């Protein structure tokens, strides 16, 4: 492919063939991203292939990525000639014969599996017209899918499908009609800020690298997504890898780089597989390599697999890892834009930032800036995890409130329990309480309340969550992931963790709270890199909003959430009927009593495992 005309011809051809196929035959698609496969999509795909072969059906069976509704996986789509695409949820291999018999062959929708709520009293066959559009399902109503536009709709290993959606048009536009500075100006006008956590203006970052002098420049994608509960970048890599590649090529052209690296953690094998396939296909079509679109622009990408060190998400540690060194941060300045990879000018952004670029270029910076808030433009992809009904990925406009995300997009808290807090920004972020649910989500608003956007992980917690234990969990993570180079992070986080462990074990002391605050302040001010500087955030935010829980642990030796094992006790009440079910499951023989008589628990022997309370048929065992 040498010219833009060649690209346009292929795009039109793909669209024409897809239209003909839709009118001529039936297609079955299976969501086979990591979330789908983990839920059993591989077995579902095998069942579909076997059933189609058994019946000798002329049906196309293909795979796609994740549409964000991870809670409903495995998802299977049936597209009959000239009919809308119908998505089935939570499909099991044993459901396939019925779906093929009734829908694929008979045209009758299997109502109890369709991706929508069906009233129990509605027993009549569902028609195509009655199936709600995807955008009308509550999970999607407030979403604006730009970065995730192709996720779950195309086969990520087929470059033609990406091209058919308009893929690589932005690169063609840039290389044939725009100068490098024109590209940077568009990105500046868009107001796009880095989606990796820091929120630095992307256009300014590119401009610094573009102005740096040197015979060699590099472009790097930070795909070392390591926050607990975060999987935004992984989804883009698995489901739409060409969007990242195109965005990186545009950035390389803007700053004057001819070589780039995608630094992806090795724990993402499917993402790496799809990236390798995508790069090979792009090279074969001339969309990567020398003289792309006869523009004189040369660009090549390599994949560097990281070993899973969280600190390598820090840009200078990441570059050290690419260079074959131990992943440890270095002091700045000089910044990467001046002296980065192998001390050459380098630009680093994360997956979501680059994935915004093709869309931004095609619509124009000014139009892109119409979405979002004054200082936070565009959309943001969030991973919804924890105590929330609709776990998955959601792309929403900047400025949406936390309440809208949790209750309208996320579907609220399971089992009727009360919302308690949401952790935003991963180990570097903070825990926000219920009274901040109406806070507008943007970079600056979150910083003001002691949190941060981070890469976009949202971990929701209900009333059964102990906030002291949450702070301990995240600090344990950052402490174990510290590279050990600087004393504040290496030693300071360890001392903070020791205090938190004592508190959750019921051994806290009155001076622990001021000591934690003093240590946190010193670490934030003196640690070398962002990992250490932000490590105390979960502790500081929980102390700010949930100090009463710390005080209950320390002064009352009580965990209000009933989560800290050492502060719990189990008691058998008068409801006991003496059925002996509890004695049979107690692993240490702590329960005694005659049959048909009230039993008792010896607190000195009890290990507080909770097996007895879970087994009691009458709810006679209570946790205190």
XYZ file of C-alpha atoms in Angstrom:
624
model
C 0.000 0.000 0.000
C 1.819 3.055 -1.256
C -0.791 5.798 -1.464
C -3.833 7.139 0.348
C -5.871 6.072 -2.662
C -4.778 2.476 -2.027
C -5.956 2.763 1.582
C -9.297 4.238 0.565
C -9.794 1.548 -2.059
C -9.167 -1.187 0.511
C -11.470 0.498 3.038
C -14.326 0.709 0.513
C -13.730 -2.873 -0.571
C -13.869 -4.139 3.020
C -17.068 -2.205 3.723
C -18.669 -3.482 0.521
C -17.765 -7.099 1.251
C -19.030 -6.767 4.829
C -22.345 -5.389 3.567
C -22.726 -8.212 1.070
C -21.879 -10.783 3.710
C -24.402 -9.324 6.169
C -27.111 -9.595 3.543
C -26.122 -13.071 2.373
C -25.236 -15.133 5.417
C -25.296 -15.458 9.193
C -22.338 -14.617 11.414
C -21.713 -15.787 14.970
C -19.154 -13.795 16.969
C -17.672 -14.686 20.349
C -16.052 -12.171 22.717
C -12.626 -13.671 23.363
C -10.689 -11.052 25.266
C -9.140 -12.131 28.576
C -12.384 -11.494 30.484
C -14.369 -13.632 28.056
C -11.865 -16.469 28.024
C -11.670 -16.434 31.829
C -15.465 -16.833 31.939
C -15.424 -19.782 29.513
C -15.527 -18.234 26.010
C -12.992 -20.743 24.656
C -15.298 -23.645 25.527
C -18.268 -21.732 24.079
C -16.377 -21.169 20.819
C -15.518 -24.890 20.640
C -19.189 -25.749 21.179
C -20.265 -23.368 18.391
C -17.745 -24.758 15.920
C -18.784 -28.323 16.759
C -22.518 -27.567 16.412
C -22.042 -25.708 13.121
C -19.975 -28.588 11.726
C -22.463 -31.171 12.994
C -25.381 -29.421 11.280
C -23.279 -28.514 8.214
C -24.402 -24.894 8.417
C -23.123 -22.191 6.076
C -22.334 -19.825 8.957
C -19.297 -17.610 9.574
C -17.858 -18.001 13.066
C -15.388 -15.355 14.221
C -13.995 -13.799 17.391
C -14.047 -10.270 18.690
C -12.917 -8.380 21.777
C -14.637 -7.041 24.878
C -17.540 -4.565 24.753
C -16.885 -3.636 28.367
C -19.660 -5.674 29.996
C -17.223 -8.103 31.608
C -19.787 -9.115 34.235
C -21.967 -10.593 31.458
C -19.280 -12.700 29.759
C -19.156 -14.954 27.828
C -20.929 -12.862 25.189
C -22.054 -14.317 21.867
C -23.411 -12.295 18.938
C -25.722 -13.613 16.245
C -26.063 -11.530 13.076
C -28.628 -12.872 10.644
C -29.012 -11.455 7.100
C -30.428 -7.912 7.167
C -31.153 -8.133 10.905
C -29.565 -6.295 13.842
C -26.811 -7.909 15.841
C -28.217 -9.738 18.870
C -25.892 -10.224 21.833
C -26.379 -13.079 24.273
C -24.937 -12.932 27.779
C -23.435 -15.485 30.165
C -23.551 -18.140 27.472
C -22.538 -21.680 28.395
C -21.538 -24.469 25.979
C -24.816 -26.265 26.731
C -26.763 -23.169 25.552
C -25.332 -23.333 22.027
C -27.649 -26.000 20.481
C -30.708 -23.973 21.527
C -29.298 -20.658 20.255
C -28.383 -22.200 16.905
C -31.647 -24.138 16.564
C -33.955 -21.299 17.546
C -32.129 -18.149 16.448
C -29.508 -18.988 13.815
C -31.802 -21.397 11.959
C -35.306 -20.429 13.080
C -34.942 -16.676 13.556
C -36.473 -16.790 17.049
C -34.535 -14.957 19.775
C -33.704 -16.914 22.936
C -35.160 -14.335 25.315
C -33.704 -15.528 28.619
C -30.148 -15.174 27.312
C -30.414 -11.892 25.422
C -28.278 -9.024 26.754
C -31.223 -7.126 28.281
C -33.643 -7.485 31.180
C -36.829 -9.416 30.391
C -39.915 -9.157 32.605
C -40.676 -12.499 34.265
C -44.314 -12.367 33.220
C -43.414 -11.772 29.558
C -43.477 -15.282 28.141
C -44.214 -14.449 24.517
C -41.387 -14.900 21.965
C -39.120 -11.887 21.744
C -38.835 -10.177 18.365
C -35.860 -8.267 16.993
C -37.751 -5.008 17.466
C -38.109 -5.686 21.192
C -34.380 -6.092 21.826
C -32.962 -2.806 23.134
C -30.080 -1.151 21.325
C -26.776 -1.475 23.150
C -26.756 2.270 23.886
C -30.161 1.960 25.602
C -28.935 -0.542 28.182
C -28.213 1.377 31.446
C -24.540 0.363 31.449
C -23.994 2.193 28.144
C -26.413 5.134 28.372
C -23.866 7.606 29.750
C -20.889 6.213 27.886
C -19.178 7.941 24.966
C -17.076 5.255 23.303
C -14.217 6.806 21.350
C -11.135 4.895 22.523
C -13.260 1.743 22.926
C -15.280 2.294 19.736
C -13.994 -0.858 17.996
C -13.660 -3.035 21.097
C -16.098 -5.895 20.778
C -17.083 -5.045 17.201
C -14.042 -6.076 15.108
C -11.675 -9.032 15.031
C -8.459 -7.615 16.558
C -6.306 -9.934 14.452
C -7.756 -8.757 11.121
C -6.254 -5.469 9.967
C -8.838 -5.176 7.171
C -11.598 -4.920 9.757
C -9.801 -1.987 11.409
C -9.296 -0.334 8.024
C -12.982 -0.873 7.251
C -13.900 1.278 10.265
C -11.699 4.124 9.002
C -8.469 2.856 10.486
C -5.182 4.475 9.397
C -7.097 7.373 7.799
C -5.725 9.685 10.491
C -2.158 8.597 9.738
C -2.773 9.140 6.030
C -4.171 12.605 6.717
C -1.203 13.543 8.883
C 1.490 12.295 6.499
C -0.021 13.768 3.343
C -1.638 17.032 4.448
C -0.045 18.153 7.735
C 3.346 19.278 8.969
C 4.660 17.964 12.304
C 3.878 21.263 14.022
C 0.327 21.151 12.621
C -0.183 17.818 14.396
C 1.131 19.194 17.674
C -1.105 22.245 17.327
C -4.168 20.015 16.922
C -3.253 18.024 20.025
C -2.693 21.256 21.958
C -6.076 22.581 20.806
C -7.761 19.353 21.932
C -6.657 19.790 25.525
C -5.784 16.072 25.696
C -3.955 15.252 28.917
C -1.929 12.118 29.606
C -4.195 9.260 30.625
C -1.474 7.402 32.513
C -2.096 9.231 35.770
C -0.136 12.472 35.828
C -2.454 14.335 33.486
C 0.309 16.377 31.836
C -0.877 18.133 28.631
C -0.017 15.784 25.762
C 0.574 18.512 23.191
C 3.092 20.267 25.435
C 4.905 17.003 26.045
C 5.162 16.345 22.296
C 6.279 19.895 21.694
C 9.202 19.532 24.152
C 10.414 16.385 22.357
C 9.933 17.963 18.937
C 12.078 20.963 19.890
C 14.886 18.840 21.318
C 17.815 18.461 18.963
C 19.430 15.152 18.177
C 20.183 12.708 15.387
C 17.827 10.124 16.888
C 14.499 10.291 18.717
C 12.259 7.631 20.215
C 8.577 7.183 20.940
C 7.530 4.840 23.762
C 4.181 3.450 24.845
C 3.900 2.678 28.541
C 1.686 -0.419 28.564
C 3.026 -1.607 31.917
C -0.425 -1.400 33.521
C 0.092 -2.658 37.063
C -2.517 -1.043 39.324
C -4.671 -3.578 41.199
C -8.103 -3.569 39.588
C -6.980 -1.806 36.387
C -7.358 -3.318 32.908
C -8.141 -0.373 30.606
C -4.957 -0.526 28.540
C -5.082 -4.314 28.326
C -8.502 -4.117 26.716
C -7.310 -1.731 23.994
C -4.241 -3.872 23.298
C -6.313 -7.055 23.077
C -9.314 -5.663 21.209
C -8.026 -2.825 18.994
C -4.198 -2.938 18.743
C -4.057 -1.014 15.451
C -5.534 2.060 17.145
C -2.495 2.206 19.413
C -0.072 1.599 16.536
C -1.662 4.361 14.456
C -1.587 6.797 17.376
C 2.082 6.075 18.044
C 2.980 6.544 14.369
C 1.272 9.957 14.377
C 3.136 10.955 17.544
C 6.436 9.767 16.042
C 5.861 11.921 12.964
C 5.036 14.918 15.164
C 8.249 14.777 17.205
C 10.581 13.501 14.471
C 11.091 9.921 15.687
C 11.565 6.938 13.407
C 11.632 4.187 16.022
C 9.401 3.233 18.917
C 8.839 0.700 21.673
C 5.677 -0.714 23.234
C 6.612 -1.686 26.790
C 4.003 -4.278 27.773
C 4.002 -6.466 30.853
C 4.519 -10.149 30.118
C 1.433 -10.957 32.238
C -0.625 -9.778 29.230
C 0.061 -12.703 26.828
C -3.061 -12.176 24.689
C -2.313 -8.464 24.337
C 1.250 -9.219 23.231
C 0.027 -11.854 20.775
C -2.411 -9.415 19.168
C 0.203 -6.643 19.070
C 2.687 -8.883 17.281
C 0.047 -9.896 14.743
C -1.017 -6.283 14.221
C 2.548 -5.060 13.686
C 3.248 -7.825 11.173
C 0.083 -7.016 9.233
C 0.797 -3.282 9.252
C 4.308 -3.906 7.933
C 3.005 -6.204 5.186
C 0.617 -3.485 4.004
C 3.286 -0.791 4.148
C 1.636 1.060 7.028
C 4.790 0.544 9.075
C 8.309 0.667 7.708
C 9.914 2.929 5.107
C 8.365 5.780 3.132
C 4.826 5.329 4.475
C 2.268 6.727 1.963
C 5.189 7.995 -0.158
C 5.694 10.711 2.453
C 9.358 10.041 3.200
C 8.398 9.143 6.786
C 9.934 5.950 8.158
C 8.741 4.301 11.346
C 9.230 0.958 13.055
C 7.882 -0.390 16.317
C 9.257 -3.040 18.657
C 7.628 -4.786 21.610
C 9.513 -5.004 24.890
C 8.023 -7.436 27.415
C 8.334 -6.259 31.004
C 8.805 -8.638 33.910
C 5.939 -7.257 35.980
C 7.766 -4.730 38.161
C 5.295 -2.014 39.157
C 8.091 0.553 39.378
C 8.684 0.151 35.632
C 5.484 2.108 35.113
C 7.648 5.113 36.085
C 9.052 6.443 32.825
C 12.749 6.577 33.710
C 12.644 3.064 35.233
C 10.817 1.858 32.122
C 13.550 3.238 29.853
C 16.235 1.614 32.001
C 14.442 -1.709 31.548
C 14.323 -1.301 27.758
C 18.065 -0.580 27.826
C 18.626 -3.929 29.557
C 19.294 -2.441 32.985
C 17.519 -3.002 36.271
C 14.275 -1.021 36.294
C 15.112 1.791 38.708
C 14.159 5.462 38.404
C 16.682 8.228 37.966
C 16.547 11.864 39.090
C 14.960 14.422 36.756
C 15.959 16.715 35.103
C 17.006 15.902 32.481
C 13.515 14.876 31.413
C 12.958 12.197 28.752
C 12.016 14.821 26.148
C 15.639 15.992 26.329
C 17.552 12.870 27.365
C 15.445 9.729 27.458
C 16.053 6.285 25.984
C 19.810 5.849 25.505
C 19.957 9.578 26.393
C 18.147 10.528 23.189
C 15.020 12.761 23.087
C 12.053 10.520 23.876
C 8.314 10.879 24.242
C 6.403 8.511 26.554
C 2.632 8.220 26.827
C 0.378 5.372 27.888
C -1.923 3.242 25.723
C -5.099 5.255 26.254
C -3.368 8.548 25.434
C -2.100 7.301 22.070
C -5.436 5.563 21.383
C -7.162 8.970 21.579
C -4.979 10.424 18.836
C -6.491 8.933 15.610
C -9.985 9.977 16.699
C -8.702 13.420 17.716
C -6.962 14.015 14.382
C -9.973 13.009 12.308
C -12.444 15.191 14.212
C -10.069 18.081 14.901
C -8.705 19.413 18.188
C -11.408 22.035 18.684
C -14.214 19.514 18.214
C -12.517 17.046 20.554
C -12.313 19.758 23.231
C -16.100 20.153 23.247
C -16.360 17.039 25.440
C -15.280 17.231 29.063
C -14.591 20.090 31.461
C -12.633 23.304 31.140
C -9.302 21.730 32.105
C -10.002 18.041 31.467
C -11.098 17.363 27.908
C -12.432 14.272 26.169
C -13.393 10.945 27.673
C -11.809 8.624 30.227
C -11.887 4.835 30.368
C -12.499 3.391 33.840
C -12.245 -0.176 35.072
C -15.113 -0.848 37.479
C -14.247 -3.518 40.047
C -14.976 -4.454 43.624
C -18.424 -4.334 45.260
C -20.356 -3.183 42.201
C -22.973 -4.924 40.074
C -21.657 -4.092 36.595
C -17.971 -4.882 36.711
C -16.221 -4.033 33.469
C -14.950 -1.147 31.362
C -16.747 2.144 30.839
C -15.690 5.139 28.750
C -17.384 8.290 30.005
C -17.003 12.053 29.436
C -14.721 13.925 31.792
C -16.802 15.789 34.343
C -19.234 12.971 35.070
C -19.815 12.429 38.787
C -18.718 9.439 40.803
C -22.360 8.801 41.698
C -23.318 8.519 38.017
C -20.509 6.044 37.341
C -21.213 3.844 40.361
C -25.014 3.858 40.382
C -26.069 4.519 36.778
C -23.229 2.933 34.793
C -22.095 0.453 37.430
C -25.568 -0.532 38.591
C -24.957 0.166 42.287
C -23.848 -2.061 45.142
C -24.726 -5.797 45.200
C -27.012 -7.437 47.768
C -28.548 -4.150 48.899
C -25.479 -3.202 50.915
C -24.498 0.405 51.584
C -21.772 2.182 49.640
C -18.774 3.067 51.759
C -15.898 4.282 49.595
C -14.290 4.139 46.189
C -10.579 3.825 45.596
C -9.567 5.790 42.505
C -6.095 5.993 41.025
C -4.758 2.651 42.194
C -2.072 2.391 44.902
C -1.166 6.020 44.188
C -4.718 7.265 44.576
C -7.094 7.806 47.454
C -10.305 6.510 48.981
C -13.296 8.817 48.624
C -16.323 8.597 50.966
C -20.049 8.798 50.265
C -20.274 12.564 50.766
C -17.992 13.038 47.726
C -20.084 10.931 45.355
C -21.286 14.053 43.556
C -17.740 15.244 42.896
C -17.023 15.968 39.227
C -14.386 13.573 37.968
C -11.519 15.508 36.449
C -7.814 15.788 37.161
C -7.882 18.902 39.323
C -11.022 18.110 41.363
C -9.615 14.755 42.426
C -6.278 16.246 43.497
C -8.111 18.755 45.712
C -9.781 15.979 47.718
C -6.632 13.920 48.189
C -7.049 11.476 45.313
C -5.911 11.364 41.682
C -7.193 10.146 38.336
C -4.439 7.600 37.943
C -4.795 5.297 34.979
C -8.504 4.780 35.672
C -9.039 1.953 38.126
C -12.154 2.283 40.302
C -12.422 -0.160 43.206
C -15.812 0.143 44.921
C -16.213 -0.829 48.584
C -19.317 -1.493 50.665
C -20.065 -1.402 54.387
C -18.244 -4.701 54.998
C -14.909 -3.194 53.934
C -12.429 -2.108 56.606
C -10.728 1.102 55.481
C -7.678 0.527 57.689
C -7.219 -2.851 56.039
C -7.639 -1.232 52.594
C -4.837 1.212 53.394
C -2.732 -1.731 54.604
C -3.425 -3.666 51.389
C -2.359 -0.865 49.051
C 0.677 0.086 51.132
C 1.744 -3.557 51.215
C 1.568 -3.521 47.409
C 3.678 -0.373 46.955
C 6.104 -1.457 49.671
C 6.742 -4.797 47.959
C 7.042 -3.083 44.561
C 9.564 -0.469 45.711
C 12.825 -0.759 43.800
C 14.743 0.057 46.979
C 16.866 2.809 45.447
C 15.853 5.642 47.780
C 15.598 5.449 51.579
C 12.252 7.271 52.035
C 10.409 4.758 49.864
C 12.387 1.662 50.833
C 12.355 2.232 54.601
C 9.512 4.698 55.104
C 6.793 2.620 53.473
C 7.992 -0.419 55.431
C 7.627 1.440 58.736
C 4.151 2.648 57.760
C 3.135 -0.875 56.813
C 4.336 -2.247 60.154
C 2.159 0.282 61.987
C -0.903 -0.560 59.895
C -0.381 -4.281 60.443
C -0.243 -3.719 64.206
C -3.432 -1.666 64.110
C -5.360 -4.319 62.160
C -4.111 -6.961 64.593
C -5.515 -5.044 67.565
C -2.095 -3.900 68.810
C -2.372 -0.256 67.789
C -1.198 2.547 70.064
C -2.462 6.156 70.446
C 0.683 7.643 68.874
C 0.297 5.534 65.716
C -1.956 8.024 63.915
C 0.341 11.080 64.250
C 3.326 8.857 63.416
C 1.634 7.661 60.220
C 0.858 11.241 59.190
C 4.433 12.382 59.854
C 5.961 9.482 57.938
C 3.563 9.995 55.021
C 4.423 13.691 54.729
C 8.172 13.026 54.779
C 7.953 10.233 52.179
C 5.857 12.362 49.825
C 8.393 15.199 50.017
C 11.602 13.207 49.736
C 11.039 10.032 47.671
C 12.839 9.906 44.327
C 10.020 8.919 41.983
C 6.260 8.953 41.669
C 5.845 5.509 43.217
C 7.276 6.641 46.546
C 5.840 10.141 46.401
C 2.284 8.834 46.041
C 2.552 5.632 48.106
C 1.176 7.300 51.287
C -1.981 8.552 49.496
C -4.279 5.637 50.484
C -3.225 6.057 54.115
C -3.663 9.829 54.108
C -7.055 9.693 52.406
C -8.409 7.025 54.756
C -7.109 8.996 57.753
C -8.787 12.108 56.337
C -12.197 10.548 55.704
C -12.296 7.461 57.943
C -10.257 8.458 61.014
C -13.007 7.062 63.234
C -12.181 3.555 61.999
C -8.524 3.966 62.945
C -9.592 5.202 66.381
C -11.964 2.256 66.866
C -9.161 -0.183 66.046
C -6.692 1.537 68.365
C -8.797 2.642 71.361
C -11.696 0.170 71.319
C -9.834 -2.796 69.813
C -12.765 -3.153 67.439
C -13.121 -3.317 63.647
C -16.376 -1.492 62.763
C -16.631 -3.363 59.456
C -16.090 -6.740 61.093
C -13.285 -7.539 58.668
C -10.072 -7.702 60.732
C -9.768 -11.286 61.958
C -7.822 -10.582 65.150
C -10.470 -8.125 66.315
C -13.399 -10.458 65.749
C -15.213 -12.852 68.042
C -17.938 -15.385 67.304
C -20.798 -16.033 69.722
C -23.595 -18.597 69.662
C -26.939 -17.014 70.564
C -30.129 -18.476 71.997
C -31.308 -19.235 68.443
C -29.111 -22.332 68.556
C -31.124 -25.558 68.112
C -28.224 -27.900 68.813
C -28.078 -29.371 65.324
C -24.254 -29.838 65.624
C -23.657 -28.550 62.074
C -21.144 -26.039 63.436
C -19.115 -28.615 65.343
C -18.681 -30.688 62.203
C -17.035 -27.853 60.252
C -14.914 -26.289 63.009
C -11.315 -27.142 62.058
C -9.925 -26.771 65.605
C -12.698 -28.231 67.770
C -13.509 -24.930 69.454
C -17.277 -25.641 69.684
C -18.842 -27.839 72.333
C -22.369 -28.795 73.372
C -24.864 -31.636 73.478
C -27.165 -32.419 70.596
C -30.410 -30.393 70.705
C -28.829 -28.080 73.312
C -27.243 -24.652 72.941
C -23.577 -24.872 71.957
C -20.665 -22.644 73.004
C -17.435 -21.419 71.382
C -14.153 -21.412 73.319
C -12.560 -18.032 72.378
C -9.108 -19.288 73.374
C -9.262 -22.080 70.790
C -11.298 -20.350 68.061
C -9.234 -19.252 65.038
C -12.070 -16.996 63.772
C -12.309 -18.647 60.370
C -16.084 -18.088 60.171
C -16.835 -21.621 58.947
C -19.347 -22.177 61.766
C -21.338 -19.012 61.014
C -21.463 -19.891 57.320
C -22.748 -23.391 58.074
C -25.328 -22.578 60.794
C -28.802 -23.167 59.270
C -30.639 -20.835 61.680
C -28.211 -17.903 61.875
C -27.467 -18.491 65.541
C -23.761 -17.638 65.282
C -22.980 -13.914 65.176
C -19.776 -12.069 64.433
C -18.885 -9.264 66.841
